[in-house]
Short mmCIF file of C-alpha atoms and ligand atoms in Angstrom, two decimals:
data_model
loop_
_atom_site.label_atom_id
_atom_site.label_comp_id
_atom_site.label_asym_id
_atom_site.label_seq_id
_atom_site.Cartn_x
_atom_site.Cartn_y
_atom_site.Cartn_z
CA MET Z 1 -14.66 29.62 17.02
CA LYS Z 2 -12.99 28.07 20.06
CA ARG Z 3 -14.89 26.25 22.82
CA LEU Z 4 -14.36 27.73 26.26
CA TRP Z 5 -14.41 25.76 29.50
CA ILE Z 6 -15.86 26.69 32.85
CA GLY Z 7 -15.67 24.43 35.87
CA THR Z 8 -15.69 24.44 39.62
CA GLY Z 9 -13.89 22.29 42.18
CA TRP Z 10 -15.68 22.05 45.49
CA LYS Z 11 -12.73 20.88 47.61
CA MET Z 12 -13.89 19.47 50.99
CA ASN Z 13 -17.35 21.02 50.88
CA LYS Z 14 -20.99 19.92 50.60
CA THR Z 15 -22.90 16.98 51.96
CA THR Z 16 -24.57 14.64 49.48
CA ALA Z 17 -27.90 16.45 49.93
CA GLU Z 18 -26.30 19.86 49.28
CA ALA Z 19 -24.44 18.49 46.28
CA GLU Z 20 -27.58 16.96 44.84
CA GLU Z 21 -29.53 20.20 45.25
CA TYR Z 22 -26.75 22.11 43.45
CA ALA Z 23 -26.73 19.53 40.62
CA VAL Z 24 -30.53 19.66 40.21
CA ASN Z 25 -30.46 23.46 39.96
CA LEU Z 26 -27.55 23.41 37.55
CA CYS Z 27 -29.33 20.82 35.44
CA ASP Z 28 -32.46 23.06 35.27
CA PHE Z 29 -30.30 25.96 34.15
CA VAL Z 30 -28.47 24.09 31.38
CA GLU Z 31 -31.73 22.60 30.09
CA HIS Z 32 -33.19 26.07 29.62
CA ASP Z 33 -30.08 27.97 28.65
CA SER Z 34 -27.97 25.40 26.71
CA PRO Z 35 -24.63 27.09 27.45
CA ARG Z 36 -22.16 27.04 24.60
CA ALA Z 37 -19.18 26.66 26.91
CA ASN Z 38 -18.12 23.25 28.22
CA VAL Z 39 -19.27 23.06 31.83
CA PHE Z 40 -17.95 20.75 34.56
CA ILE Z 41 -18.18 20.35 38.30
CA VAL Z 42 -15.82 18.51 40.65
CA PRO Z 43 -17.66 17.43 43.83
CA PRO Z 44 -16.17 15.44 46.71
CA PHE Z 45 -16.05 11.62 46.29
CA THR Z 46 -19.01 11.02 48.58
CA ALA Z 47 -21.36 13.00 46.33
CA LEU Z 48 -20.16 11.69 42.96
CA ALA Z 49 -22.67 8.90 42.42
CA ARG Z 50 -25.67 11.09 43.21
CA VAL Z 51 -24.42 14.08 41.25
CA CYS Z 52 -23.62 11.87 38.25
CA ALA Z 53 -27.12 10.39 38.40
CA VAL Z 54 -28.71 13.85 38.37
CA LEU Z 55 -26.53 15.10 35.48
CA LYS Z 56 -26.54 11.86 33.47
CA ASP Z 57 -28.40 13.24 30.46
CA SER Z 58 -27.03 16.76 30.65
CA PRO Z 59 -23.95 18.18 28.89
CA VAL Z 60 -22.34 18.97 32.26
CA LEU Z 61 -19.28 16.81 32.93
CA VAL Z 62 -18.65 15.50 36.43
CA GLY Z 63 -15.13 15.11 37.79
CA ALA Z 64 -13.40 13.68 40.85
CA GLN Z 65 -10.78 15.57 42.85
CA ASN Z 66 -8.12 12.85 42.83
CA MET Z 67 -7.64 9.14 42.23
CA HIS Z 68 -5.11 6.32 42.67
CA TRP Z 69 -3.46 5.00 39.52
CA GLU Z 70 -4.12 1.31 40.30
CA GLU Z 71 -7.45 -0.40 39.64
CA SER Z 72 -7.58 -2.07 43.06
CA GLY Z 73 -5.32 -3.25 45.86
CA ALA Z 74 -3.90 -2.55 49.28
CA ALA Z 75 -4.28 1.25 49.27
CA THR Z 76 -6.40 2.14 52.28
CA GLY Z 77 -8.31 5.37 51.83
CA GLU Z 78 -7.75 5.61 48.10
CA ILE Z 79 -10.21 5.60 45.19
CA SER Z 80 -9.45 3.82 41.91
CA PRO Z 81 -10.27 4.77 38.31
CA LEU Z 82 -12.69 1.81 38.13
CA MET Z 83 -14.58 3.16 41.13
CA LEU Z 84 -14.84 6.58 39.49
CA LYS Z 85 -16.07 5.06 36.23
CA ASP Z 86 -18.60 3.07 38.23
CA CYS Z 87 -20.01 6.34 39.61
CA GLY Z 88 -20.32 7.78 36.10
CA VAL Z 89 -17.43 10.22 36.38
CA GLN Z 90 -15.91 11.55 33.12
CA LEU Z 91 -13.08 13.75 34.36
CA VAL Z 92 -10.48 13.73 37.12
CA GLU Z 93 -8.62 16.66 38.65
CA LEU Z 94 -4.99 15.74 39.31
CA GLY Z 95 -2.13 17.53 41.04
CA HIS Z 96 -4.03 20.39 42.67
CA SER Z 97 -1.58 22.48 44.72
CA GLU Z 98 -3.36 21.54 47.96
CA ARG Z 99 -2.68 17.89 47.20
CA ARG Z 100 0.92 18.66 46.28
CA SER Z 101 1.62 20.76 49.40
CA SER Z 102 -0.42 18.88 52.03
CA PHE Z 103 -0.70 15.29 50.80
CA GLY Z 104 2.67 14.51 49.23
CA GLU Z 105 1.58 14.57 45.60
CA THR Z 106 4.62 14.83 43.31
CA ASP Z 107 5.08 15.46 39.60
CA PHE Z 108 5.80 11.74 39.26
CA SER Z 109 2.68 10.54 41.08
CA VAL Z 110 0.65 12.99 39.01
CA ASN Z 111 2.14 11.40 35.88
CA LEU Z 112 1.13 7.88 37.01
CA LYS Z 113 -2.40 9.17 37.63
CA VAL Z 114 -2.63 11.03 34.31
CA ARG Z 115 -1.62 7.90 32.39
CA SER Z 116 -4.01 5.72 34.36
CA ALA Z 117 -6.87 8.19 33.85
CA LEU Z 118 -6.30 8.16 30.09
CA ARG Z 119 -6.13 4.35 30.00
CA HIS Z 120 -9.51 4.28 31.70
CA GLY Z 121 -11.16 6.86 29.47
CA LEU Z 122 -11.18 9.65 32.06
CA ARG Z 123 -10.21 13.17 31.02
CA PRO Z 124 -7.38 14.37 33.26
CA LEU Z 125 -7.50 18.00 34.41
CA ILE Z 126 -3.86 18.55 35.33
CA CYS Z 127 -3.33 21.40 37.79
CA VAL Z 128 0.01 23.19 37.65
CA GLY Z 129 1.28 26.44 39.12
CA GLU Z 130 4.32 28.06 40.64
CA THR Z 131 4.72 29.01 44.31
CA ALA Z 132 5.18 32.65 45.40
CA GLN Z 133 8.85 31.91 46.06
CA GLU Z 134 9.44 30.44 42.61
CA LYS Z 135 7.80 33.53 41.12
CA GLU Z 136 9.92 35.82 43.26
CA TYR Z 137 13.10 34.05 42.13
CA GLY Z 138 12.15 34.33 38.48
CA ALA Z 139 11.58 30.59 38.04
CA ALA Z 140 7.79 30.52 37.46
CA LYS Z 141 7.93 29.38 33.85
CA GLU Z 142 10.56 26.73 34.57
CA SER Z 143 8.51 25.35 37.45
CA VAL Z 144 5.32 25.12 35.44
CA ALA Z 145 7.13 23.70 32.40
CA ARG Z 146 8.62 20.95 34.59
CA GLN Z 147 5.21 20.09 36.06
CA VAL Z 148 3.63 19.90 32.60
CA ARG Z 149 6.49 17.94 31.05
CA ILE Z 150 6.53 15.30 33.80
CA ALA Z 151 2.73 15.04 33.97
CA LEU Z 152 2.61 14.29 30.22
CA HIS Z 153 5.58 11.90 30.15
CA GLY Z 154 4.63 8.73 28.27
CA VAL Z 155 1.27 10.17 27.15
CA SER Z 156 0.80 9.50 23.43
CA ARG Z 157 -0.25 12.15 20.93
CA GLU Z 158 -3.63 10.39 20.55
CA GLU Z 159 -4.17 10.41 24.31
CA ALA Z 160 -3.05 14.03 24.71
CA VAL Z 161 -6.15 15.35 22.93
CA ALA Z 162 -8.22 14.38 25.99
CA VAL Z 163 -6.04 16.34 28.42
CA LEU Z 164 -7.01 19.62 30.08
CA ILE Z 165 -4.56 21.78 32.01
CA ALA Z 166 -5.45 24.29 34.71
CA TYR Z 167 -2.83 26.95 35.40
CA GLU Z 168 -3.34 27.81 39.06
CA PRO Z 169 -0.54 29.87 40.62
CA VAL Z 170 -0.25 28.70 44.22
CA TRP Z 171 -0.17 32.30 45.48
CA ALA Z 172 -3.51 33.01 43.80
CA ILE Z 173 -5.54 30.18 45.33
CA GLY Z 174 -7.93 30.40 48.27
CA GLU Z 175 -8.83 32.91 51.00
CA LYS Z 176 -5.31 34.38 51.17
CA GLY Z 177 -4.81 34.27 47.41
CA VAL Z 178 -4.45 37.27 45.14
CA PRO Z 179 -5.75 36.78 41.60
CA SER Z 180 -3.10 36.92 38.90
CA GLU Z 181 -2.96 39.87 36.54
CA PRO Z 182 -4.69 38.59 33.37
CA GLY Z 183 -1.65 39.53 31.26
CA TYR Z 184 0.70 37.61 33.56
CA ALA Z 185 -1.61 34.58 33.46
CA CYS Z 186 -1.72 34.77 29.66
CA ALA Z 187 2.10 34.75 29.45
CA MET Z 188 2.16 31.69 31.71
CA HIS Z 189 -0.47 29.98 29.55
CA ARG Z 190 1.73 30.68 26.52
CA ALA Z 191 4.68 29.10 28.32
CA ILE Z 192 2.56 26.03 29.09
CA ARG Z 193 1.49 25.79 25.46
CA HIS Z 194 5.11 26.10 24.39
CA THR Z 195 6.02 23.11 26.62
CA VAL Z 196 3.14 21.09 25.14
CA GLU Z 197 4.37 22.03 21.67
CA GLU Z 198 7.87 20.81 22.52
CA SER Z 199 6.42 17.54 23.84
CA TYR Z 200 4.10 17.02 20.84
CA ASP Z 201 3.52 19.53 18.07
CA THR Z 202 1.80 22.83 17.28
CA ASP Z 203 -1.51 21.12 16.54
CA ILE Z 204 -1.81 19.48 19.96
CA ALA Z 205 -0.53 22.65 21.66
CA GLN Z 206 -3.21 24.75 19.96
CA GLN Z 207 -6.00 22.28 20.74
CA LEU Z 208 -5.16 21.60 24.38
CA PRO Z 209 -7.41 23.71 26.64
CA VAL Z 210 -5.52 25.66 29.31
CA LEU Z 211 -7.81 27.08 32.00
CA TYR Z 212 -6.95 29.75 34.56
CA GLY Z 213 -7.74 29.20 38.25
CA GLY Z 214 -7.00 31.13 41.44
CA SER Z 215 -9.41 33.63 43.03
CA VAL Z 216 -11.56 33.86 39.91
CA ASP Z 217 -14.90 35.57 40.49
CA SER Z 218 -17.62 37.32 38.52
CA ASN Z 219 -15.66 40.61 38.62
CA ASN Z 220 -12.46 39.32 37.04
CA GLY Z 221 -13.67 36.31 34.99
CA ALA Z 222 -14.23 38.23 31.75
CA ALA Z 223 -10.77 39.83 31.91
CA PHE Z 224 -9.14 36.39 32.03
CA LEU Z 225 -11.32 35.06 29.24
CA SER Z 226 -10.43 38.01 27.00
CA GLN Z 227 -6.79 36.83 26.91
CA ALA Z 228 -5.88 34.92 23.75
CA ASP Z 229 -4.23 31.95 25.45
CA ILE Z 230 -6.79 31.42 28.22
CA ASN Z 231 -9.39 28.81 27.25
CA GLY Z 232 -11.53 28.84 30.34
CA LEU Z 233 -11.82 29.19 34.10
CA PHE Z 234 -11.46 26.78 36.99
CA VAL Z 235 -13.20 28.30 39.97
CA GLY Z 236 -13.29 27.48 43.68
CA ARG Z 237 -15.07 29.64 46.26
CA ALA Z 238 -16.84 31.94 43.82
CA ALA Z 239 -18.81 29.05 42.30
CA TRP Z 240 -19.86 27.08 45.37
CA GLN Z 241 -23.30 28.69 45.23
CA VAL Z 242 -25.08 27.49 42.12
CA ALA Z 243 -26.37 31.01 41.29
CA SER Z 244 -22.79 32.35 41.25
CA PHE Z 245 -21.65 29.47 39.04
CA VAL Z 246 -24.52 30.10 36.64
CA HIS Z 247 -23.45 33.76 36.51
CA LEU Z 248 -19.90 32.68 35.61
CA ILE Z 249 -21.24 30.31 32.94
CA ARG Z 250 -23.11 33.27 31.43
CA ILE Z 251 -19.94 35.40 31.54
CA THR Z 252 -18.11 32.61 29.70
CA GLY Z 253 -20.91 32.46 27.12
CA SER Z 254 -20.61 36.23 26.57
CA ALA Z 255 -16.86 35.89 26.03
CA LEU Z 256 -17.67 33.39 23.26
CA GLU Z 257 -20.19 35.78 21.72
CA GLY Z 258 -17.51 38.48 21.92
CA GLY Z 259 -15.67 36.46 19.27
CA LYS Z 260 -13.23 34.47 21.36
P1 PGA H 301 -10.30 29.65 44.51
O1 PGA H 301 -9.78 28.16 44.31
O2 PGA H 301 -11.07 30.04 43.28
O3 PGA H 301 -11.18 29.57 45.73
O4 PGA H 301 -9.10 30.52 44.72
C1 PGA H 301 -9.29 27.75 43.06
C2 PGA H 301 -8.77 26.34 43.14
O5 PGA H 301 -8.22 25.93 44.17
O6 PGA H 301 -8.90 25.60 42.14
#
């Protein structure tokens, strides 16, 4: 039986006190419920150390929302992999569409970050997705394949087993987003897997978890998880309250019981 993944990225939300309260409640839940899915949360930088301390002995993984590829240096405002490791972080989200569209992130900078994350023992969660225009022009699969191929350039087969990919169509993300049709998302996940297979082999392509993100909530989560090529959910708004996230963790657990 496959493991499923369920995680939430908090974007620019929550003070350290709010983050800590969320982490304490989540920790209580996982202690009592021992979810069978892999669970992770991605708080803002300022809350990482406290959240990591709270979740230290729990199975919940903690991730950062970005990082620089260098260990130190003249990079005002940036955070290095060593700093993330120092906080206790295990995972790092890279290439989110908001970083690509508003902060100049490119496929090539994502690649530098992915390779650095792997060198430092951090699991990269690589976010890829096509824009509405690329979809309209029939170039969605090409766009996503390019993002995946460049992100994984120079990543060895041994390193690739630590990689996670989140397929997040840009048009599906946030307040104005419209969730993808589960069947469409599944076809895109298959295309991503095909690219991974071309870069490595069938084994790696089958193992590599590909999560869906973009306006996921408790009403549509199960429909995504029922698709063969979708290995989990990456959730924004609908998981910023801990009770809603717990609900989504339970939905993910039920999908596993349903034989996924
Ligand atoms: P959303 O965000 O669930 O609020 O659409 C998803 C994301 O940006 O990862």
